[in-house]
């Protein structure tokens, strides 16, 4: 059994406060009926539940969660709340200027709506809307953001980005390895576990019937949809799947996503060291590696840093190695020390990881299974904190049979870029990923990557995936 509640500092911190522990949500016992059944108690499932209750207060909603709400990626992530500014190039290519503009506007609105929701429901998730910077953490990454800015200019929102010289980046945070970068004001960060647990409380107060420690072991679309668990079953006219990376193990989604891990580490509080490097605002930072590094601070002066593109899952099977991985979390620790050498003697107080549902287009999508009563959102590819709020609204509208401007966004009902069948998928993704990490590491060290490594790392993009360099 995973000890994620202790390993993940966000969960440890949140669960030390009774308001984030909340009321118990006992496992399902026996059979029951509902109007809407939701599988998964992460942000997607809980936002959908809350939107359903907000739109139709009398509706009967049951949420089934295999663990506890927020103990999956929703309570363990980096806490960056961004819209789609870093996806401008891909969105323009996939959906044209009008489609990309509509998605980016909806993503930006979700950031604002989330902030208002936290204030309205007194969820203190340490929200800071100081924006974020993308930086080149090696000379090779310099200018890697220009494609996004050019695409955004075509879309008509180029003014949301401010390009930064190295001296301006240093004005946000001084690092010996940072070069130039860009700034986007429209973004922020939260303590992710506080947000997930706060959302759990608000859903329960709204009358959502929540059952934790209730894994769904068999599911039938129906209608009615039916979820079987070890201790009972739920039947409902409509169902929503908010199962994140676990979808990779479901027959319906096996070819639509691949599962990768992201690992994080967090330091002890060191506000004096942060002051020395000038990182005193709440601005989040990400670099331009294909296997991204993302980092932010906490109100008590810690640095939390995550690394992307780590371990994969065979056939979508997620095990405890996604929660703990000494090598993966060490990459996060090493990156903290490389970026900020003065943190080398600051203790590390947490190391953990979690699974990521990677879409071939690097953008999430929502849809409805044949039969018309089971709706899903998938493929956040490591960018789901803000977007899951938007997808909660889309999925709630779908379950209520409402068509609106959000259900007409072009990533609703899009055909995902399919991955090859097993064993090609797991082997191919593992090889391409290893090459991408080695390519990034070589460039970080100021070396040219070998030609074979470079070729293999770039292969997914040549094959039409929006993944890798
Ligand atoms: C280390 C890490 C860092 C990240 N950093 C960021 C970031 O800074 N910003 C950002 O935007 N995104 C980030 N992400 C991604 C973000 O966390 C996710 O996109 C988001 O949490 C997805 O929410 P979800 O509800 O769709 O999925 P999840 O949070 O994965 O929730 C799915 C839930 O379904 C449950 N479940 C699965 N199968 C079953 C079943 N059979 N029966 C019952 N329940 C089931 C799981 O237990 C889980 O709780 C990060 C992810 C990781 C792992």
XYZ file of C-alpha atoms and ligand atoms in Angstrom:
522
model
C 0.000 0.000 0.000
C 1.254 3.467 -0.858
C 2.265 5.846 1.902
C 1.664 8.854 -0.326
C -0.011 10.844 2.454
C 3.326 10.954 4.294
C 5.667 11.199 1.280
C 3.841 14.026 -0.476
C 4.475 17.212 1.466
C 1.344 18.932 0.088
C -0.884 16.146 1.455
C 1.018 16.040 4.752
C 0.556 19.777 5.187
C -3.125 19.839 4.216
C -4.097 16.785 6.274
C -2.619 18.374 9.405
C -5.624 20.744 9.376
C -9.090 19.442 10.366
C -10.765 21.682 7.751
C -8.933 19.764 4.977
C -9.450 16.355 6.592
C -13.186 17.019 6.631
C -16.063 14.645 7.237
C -15.570 10.922 6.562
C -16.867 9.551 3.231
C -17.348 5.849 3.981
C -16.938 3.124 1.376
C -20.057 2.144 -0.558
C -22.043 -0.631 1.136
C -24.802 -2.247 -0.912
C -26.470 -1.170 -4.168
C -27.817 2.272 -4.940
C -29.221 4.389 -7.786
C -28.314 7.961 -8.716
C -28.936 10.484 -11.488
C -25.214 10.834 -12.225
C -22.410 8.462 -11.278
C -18.881 9.890 -11.254
C -15.827 7.642 -11.075
C -12.728 9.401 -9.701
C -12.438 11.928 -6.880
C -9.705 14.133 -8.349
C -10.270 17.635 -9.678
C -12.139 16.450 -12.822
C -14.620 14.286 -10.933
C -15.145 16.786 -8.122
C -15.470 19.859 -10.374
C -18.042 17.965 -12.430
C -19.940 17.023 -9.268
C -19.892 20.590 -8.013
C -20.985 22.053 -11.366
C -23.835 19.535 -11.535
C -25.073 20.567 -8.096
C -24.682 24.245 -8.898
C -26.647 23.950 -12.143
C -29.297 21.484 -10.932
C -29.340 21.534 -7.112
C -31.867 18.690 -6.793
C -29.760 16.239 -8.803
C -28.492 13.080 -7.078
C -24.751 12.687 -7.704
C -22.593 9.804 -6.437
C -18.774 9.946 -6.615
C -16.719 6.756 -6.211
C -13.015 7.144 -5.386
C -10.650 4.186 -5.030
C -8.420 5.946 -2.466
C -9.202 9.291 -0.811
C -10.092 12.431 -2.738
C -6.988 14.322 -3.763
C -4.556 11.520 -2.889
C -3.985 11.018 -6.636
C -2.256 13.589 -8.865
C -4.828 16.264 -7.932
C -3.319 16.549 -4.450
C 0.316 15.975 -5.406
C 1.003 18.233 -8.387
C 3.120 21.350 -8.775
C 0.118 23.593 -8.181
C 0.637 25.685 -11.311
C -2.692 27.088 -12.478
C -2.178 28.034 -16.092
C -4.419 28.317 -19.062
C -3.195 27.312 -22.492
C -0.593 29.979 -23.263
C 2.192 27.431 -23.712
C -0.005 25.452 -26.132
C -0.630 28.249 -28.634
C 1.359 26.612 -31.427
C -0.326 23.226 -31.082
C -3.807 24.700 -30.681
C -3.342 26.873 -33.773
C -2.187 23.881 -35.786
C -5.024 21.634 -34.594
C -7.962 24.022 -34.502
C -7.065 27.157 -36.498
C -7.008 30.707 -35.090
C -10.697 30.868 -34.080
C -10.698 27.484 -32.332
C -7.409 28.194 -30.569
C -8.636 31.638 -29.450
C -11.855 30.149 -28.019
C -9.940 27.468 -26.067
C -7.347 29.914 -24.768
C -10.061 32.371 -23.659
C -11.922 29.557 -21.846
C -8.661 28.440 -20.176
C -7.902 31.987 -19.006
C -11.445 32.366 -17.672
C -11.033 29.187 -15.613
C -8.029 30.687 -13.818
C -10.142 33.701 -12.837
C -13.176 31.562 -11.923
C -11.050 29.295 -9.756
C -9.713 32.291 -7.839
C -13.250 33.591 -7.281
C -14.478 30.120 -6.226
C -11.731 29.746 -3.601
C -12.595 33.153 -2.165
C -16.352 32.451 -2.176
C -16.010 29.060 -0.441
C -13.228 30.079 1.970
C -10.798 27.477 0.585
C -7.389 28.801 1.632
C -5.201 27.068 -0.966
C -2.459 29.761 -0.838
C -3.545 31.054 -4.243
C -1.147 33.641 -5.693
C -1.718 35.103 -9.101
C 1.764 36.433 -9.802
C 1.996 34.797 -13.240
C 4.794 32.548 -14.419
C 8.012 32.770 -16.391
C 9.413 30.331 -18.885
C 13.221 30.400 -18.859
C 16.045 28.933 -20.898
C 17.998 26.885 -18.340
C 20.726 26.187 -20.903
C 22.019 28.125 -23.885
C 20.368 25.588 -26.216
C 16.904 26.470 -24.882
C 17.295 30.171 -25.690
C 14.334 31.407 -27.773
C 12.414 28.097 -27.563
C 9.289 30.100 -26.642
C 9.184 32.170 -29.834
C 7.002 29.656 -31.718
C 4.319 30.020 -29.025
C 4.482 33.823 -29.162
C 4.321 33.871 -32.981
C 1.321 31.516 -32.915
C -0.339 33.608 -30.195
C 0.172 36.729 -32.333
C -1.639 34.994 -35.230
C -4.404 34.021 -32.810
C -4.584 37.680 -31.709
C -3.283 37.424 -28.142
C 0.460 37.941 -28.606
C 0.280 40.825 -26.110
C -0.211 38.347 -23.225
C 3.475 37.363 -23.399
C 6.425 39.580 -22.487
C 9.792 38.429 -23.722
C 12.533 38.810 -21.101
C 16.288 39.278 -21.458
C 18.590 37.439 -19.038
C 18.773 40.502 -16.749
C 14.980 40.690 -16.582
C 14.732 36.980 -15.746
C 17.250 37.594 -12.956
C 14.848 40.254 -11.648
C 12.392 37.400 -10.908
C 14.979 34.873 -9.620
C 18.793 34.837 -9.931
C 20.266 31.540 -11.116
C 23.696 30.875 -12.647
C 22.049 28.781 -15.382
C 19.056 30.953 -16.340
C 19.255 32.876 -19.622
C 16.383 34.751 -21.278
C 12.716 33.824 -21.125
C 9.162 35.144 -21.203
C 6.532 36.221 -18.709
C 2.797 35.524 -18.694
C 0.796 37.432 -16.070
C -2.322 35.289 -16.461
C -1.424 32.366 -14.199
C -0.827 31.505 -10.576
C -0.225 28.689 -8.174
C -1.901 26.929 -5.262
C -1.216 24.365 -2.581
C -2.764 21.570 -4.685
C -3.825 19.270 -1.835
C -5.600 22.142 -0.065
C -7.509 22.837 -3.286
C -8.468 19.173 -3.756
C -9.522 18.714 -0.152
C -11.357 22.066 -0.104
C -13.240 20.982 -3.221
C -14.110 17.708 -1.484
C -15.599 19.649 1.463
C -17.623 21.992 -0.754
C -18.979 19.055 -2.792
C -20.062 17.238 0.369
C -21.698 20.399 1.719
C -23.584 20.685 -1.595
C -25.009 17.195 -1.055
C -22.778 15.125 -3.340
C -22.752 11.506 -2.098
C -19.101 10.600 -1.855
C -17.663 7.127 -1.240
C -13.911 6.826 -0.712
C -11.918 3.581 -0.576
C -14.351 2.347 -3.233
C -12.519 1.089 -6.329
C -14.687 0.418 -9.370
C -13.767 -3.080 -10.511
C -16.265 -3.434 -13.382
C -18.162 -0.858 -15.423
C -20.965 -1.152 -17.958
C -22.149 1.866 -19.976
C -25.749 0.719 -20.174
C -27.875 2.795 -20.105
C -28.226 2.741 -17.219
C -24.513 2.887 -16.472
C -23.434 0.508 -13.744
C -20.290 0.538 -11.616
C -19.456 -2.506 -9.548
C -17.220 -2.262 -6.502
C -16.098 -4.901 -3.976
C -18.927 -3.933 -1.619
C -21.808 -2.698 -3.791
C -22.922 -1.217 -7.108
C -24.212 2.112 -8.413
C -26.669 2.464 -11.296
C -27.269 5.830 -12.965
C -28.668 7.221 -16.191
C -25.539 9.286 -16.810
C -21.914 8.593 -15.877
C -18.717 10.659 -15.909
C -15.213 9.181 -15.877
C -12.678 11.376 -14.086
C -10.067 8.650 -13.695
C -7.040 10.530 -15.064
C -4.037 8.367 -15.923
C -5.853 5.215 -14.741
C -7.816 5.435 -18.023
C -4.720 3.975 -19.700
C -5.758 0.621 -18.216
C -9.328 0.868 -19.597
C -9.984 -0.884 -22.917
C -11.803 2.177 -24.340
C -8.844 4.522 -23.798
C -5.822 2.235 -24.158
C -4.792 3.718 -27.495
C -5.701 7.334 -26.574
C -3.209 8.104 -23.807
C 0.120 6.910 -22.496
C 1.041 7.071 -18.829
C 4.232 8.756 -17.657
C 5.377 9.796 -14.184
C 6.351 13.189 -12.883
C 8.422 13.438 -9.700
C 8.747 16.267 -7.205
C 10.937 17.322 -4.301
C 10.458 20.118 -1.771
C 13.035 21.815 0.448
C 12.779 22.913 4.060
C 11.833 26.577 4.560
C 14.718 28.904 3.623
C 13.183 32.364 3.156
C 16.593 34.023 3.663
C 18.062 32.039 0.726
C 15.069 32.983 -1.444
C 15.643 36.642 -0.539
C 19.331 36.286 -1.538
C 18.364 35.058 -5.015
C 15.597 37.638 -5.280
C 12.781 35.098 -5.659
C 10.340 36.796 -3.304
C 7.248 37.061 -5.506
C 4.934 34.084 -6.020
C 5.931 33.753 -9.679
C 6.176 30.172 -10.949
C 9.051 29.102 -13.189
C 9.354 26.446 -15.866
C 12.230 25.777 -18.194
C 12.316 24.811 -21.864
C 13.572 21.231 -21.609
C 11.433 18.793 -23.581
C 11.340 16.935 -20.240
C 10.197 19.989 -18.347
C 11.373 21.286 -14.967
C 8.757 23.342 -13.085
C 9.333 25.104 -9.794
C 7.597 27.424 -7.383
C 7.876 28.638 -3.821
C 5.610 28.348 -0.775
C 4.545 31.091 1.656
C 7.020 29.771 4.288
C 9.967 29.966 1.871
C 10.413 26.507 0.353
C 11.207 25.577 -3.232
C 9.128 22.760 -4.755
C 10.420 21.458 -8.067
C 9.070 18.817 -10.420
C 10.545 16.927 -13.337
C 8.507 15.614 -16.239
C 8.894 12.685 -18.602
C 10.006 10.067 -16.108
C 8.948 6.409 -15.747
C 6.193 4.860 -17.900
C 3.508 2.257 -17.252
C 3.244 -1.057 -19.046
C -0.246 -1.182 -20.608
C -1.323 1.723 -18.411
C -0.820 -0.181 -15.142
C -0.042 2.210 -12.290
C 1.760 0.901 -9.216
C 3.551 2.278 -6.141
C 6.631 3.147 -8.211
C 4.687 6.175 -9.458
C 4.462 7.445 -5.878
C 8.063 6.811 -4.887
C 11.183 6.538 -7.022
C 14.566 7.402 -5.582
C 16.164 8.032 -8.993
C 13.250 10.115 -10.304
C 12.939 12.286 -7.226
C 16.744 12.668 -7.132
C 16.484 14.330 -10.573
C 14.224 16.891 -8.926
C 16.683 17.428 -6.039
C 19.605 17.754 -8.495
C 17.695 20.334 -10.514
C 17.027 22.453 -7.405
C 20.789 22.422 -6.657
C 21.753 23.149 -10.280
C 19.388 26.114 -10.507
C 20.123 27.478 -7.031
C 23.482 26.270 -5.607
C 22.862 28.129 -2.336
C 20.133 25.535 -1.598
C 22.619 22.644 -1.554
C 22.675 22.509 2.244
C 18.948 23.120 2.704
C 17.314 19.820 3.738
C 14.816 18.105 1.442
C 11.545 17.485 3.307
C 9.520 15.541 0.762
C 9.950 13.455 -2.394
C 7.045 11.943 -4.283
C 5.554 11.408 -7.714
C 2.408 10.635 -9.608
C 1.098 9.470 -12.965
C 0.374 11.789 -15.892
C -2.132 11.057 -18.676
C -0.244 12.055 -21.823
C -2.239 12.783 -24.989
C -0.633 12.463 -28.410
C -1.625 16.060 -29.134
C -0.359 17.281 -25.722
C -3.839 18.777 -25.152
C -6.769 17.296 -23.230
C -10.077 16.396 -24.802
C -13.562 15.480 -23.660
C -15.987 13.104 -25.265
C -18.927 10.778 -24.884
C -18.757 7.010 -25.389
C -21.049 5.333 -27.944
C -24.415 4.981 -26.218
C -24.431 8.667 -25.342
C -24.563 8.495 -21.528
C -20.907 8.134 -20.446
C -18.722 11.231 -20.647
C -14.994 11.612 -20.028
C -12.105 14.087 -20.029
C -8.554 12.912 -20.512
C -5.059 13.734 -21.636
C -4.152 16.759 -19.475
C -0.491 15.895 -20.086
C 0.668 17.495 -16.841
C -1.480 20.624 -17.193
C -4.755 19.864 -15.444
C -5.120 22.085 -12.377
C -6.730 24.997 -14.244
C -8.097 23.017 -17.227
C -9.927 20.438 -15.038
C -12.177 23.280 -13.846
C -13.108 23.986 -17.472
C -13.623 20.281 -18.196
C -15.798 19.931 -15.073
C -18.136 22.500 -16.609
C -18.091 20.708 -19.951
C -18.776 17.265 -18.429
C -21.570 18.582 -16.188
C -23.232 20.207 -19.216
C -22.924 16.954 -21.163
C -24.455 14.911 -18.327
C -27.356 17.389 -18.130
C -27.869 17.352 -21.903
C -26.977 21.037 -22.199
C -25.214 22.370 -25.269
C -23.361 25.644 -24.798
C -20.258 27.510 -25.974
C -18.031 25.247 -23.847
C -19.389 21.947 -25.195
C -18.784 23.388 -28.677
C -15.064 24.011 -28.021
C -13.120 22.093 -30.662
C -11.408 19.718 -28.216
C -14.816 18.300 -27.263
C -15.450 15.118 -29.273
C -12.123 15.427 -31.089
C -10.547 12.209 -32.263
C -7.425 11.713 -30.138
C -4.163 10.958 -31.890
C -3.897 7.209 -31.378
C -0.851 5.403 -30.006
C 0.229 2.042 -31.451
C -0.957 -1.196 -29.816
C 1.120 -3.020 -27.175
C 3.894 -4.012 -26.956
C 4.951 -1.372 -29.505
C 3.408 1.471 -27.496
C 5.204 0.880 -24.176
C 8.516 -0.024 -25.801
C 8.377 2.855 -28.312
C 7.437 5.438 -25.680
C 10.167 4.204 -23.299
C 12.865 4.413 -25.993
C 11.762 7.845 -27.255
C 11.552 9.126 -23.699
C 15.015 7.869 -22.746
C 16.436 9.546 -25.851
C 14.661 12.797 -24.991
C 16.064 12.806 -21.440
C 19.599 12.095 -22.744
C 19.234 14.821 -25.375
C 18.082 17.323 -22.723
C 20.916 16.313 -20.368
C 23.537 16.698 -23.106
C 22.234 20.161 -24.016
C 22.168 21.162 -20.323
C 25.840 20.150 -20.086
C 26.655 22.260 -23.159
C 27.260 19.167 -25.350
C 25.709 18.283 -28.708
C 23.530 15.195 -28.368
C 24.608 12.199 -30.456
C 22.910 11.924 -33.847
C 21.060 8.717 -32.995
C 19.813 10.145 -29.694
C 18.657 13.305 -31.464
C 16.941 11.301 -34.213
C 15.067 9.030 -31.783
C 14.064 11.936 -29.511
C 12.547 13.754 -32.492
C 10.795 10.681 -33.881
C 7.414 11.145 -32.112
C 7.039 14.615 -33.650
C 7.964 13.260 -37.081
C 5.225 10.655 -36.603
C 2.656 13.396 -35.989
C 2.616 13.466 -32.177
C 2.936 16.837 -30.425
C 5.437 15.342 -27.994
C 9.178 15.694 -27.506
C 11.599 18.169 -29.071
C 3.894 15.252 -9.891
C 2.842 15.951 -10.731
C 2.946 17.322 -10.928
C 1.990 18.002 -11.681
N 2.043 19.366 -11.757
C 1.036 20.050 -12.350
C 0.994 21.470 -12.294
O 1.840 22.118 -11.659
N -0.023 22.099 -12.928
C -0.999 21.416 -13.600
O -1.881 22.051 -14.185
N -1.020 20.066 -13.607
C -0.046 19.371 -12.986
N -0.086 18.003 -12.955
C -1.229 17.315 -13.582
C -2.490 17.414 -12.713
O -2.196 16.985 -11.417
C -3.577 16.543 -13.331
O -3.768 16.908 -14.691
C -4.901 16.663 -12.603
O -4.755 16.430 -11.235
C -5.888 15.700 -13.220
O -7.035 15.601 -12.402
P -8.019 14.380 -12.611
O -9.102 14.549 -11.628
O -8.390 14.293 -14.047
O -7.152 13.104 -12.322
P -6.579 12.519 -10.927
O -6.161 13.570 -10.005
O -5.586 11.498 -11.358
O -7.836 11.811 -10.319
C -8.309 10.574 -10.804
C -8.871 9.830 -9.623
O -9.534 8.658 -10.086
C -9.355 7.652 -9.130
N -9.596 6.372 -9.780
C -8.905 5.817 -10.795
N -9.414 4.619 -11.131
C -10.471 4.417 -10.314
C -11.400 3.342 -10.159
N -11.342 2.238 -10.915
N -12.355 3.442 -9.199
C -12.438 4.548 -8.420
N -11.572 5.589 -8.520
C -10.605 5.526 -9.459
C -7.907 7.840 -8.686
O -7.655 7.256 -7.426
C -7.791 9.355 -8.665
O -8.037 9.914 -7.394
C 0.887 17.279 -12.259
C 0.786 15.896 -12.066
C 1.754 15.229 -11.317
C 1.621 13.750 -11.111
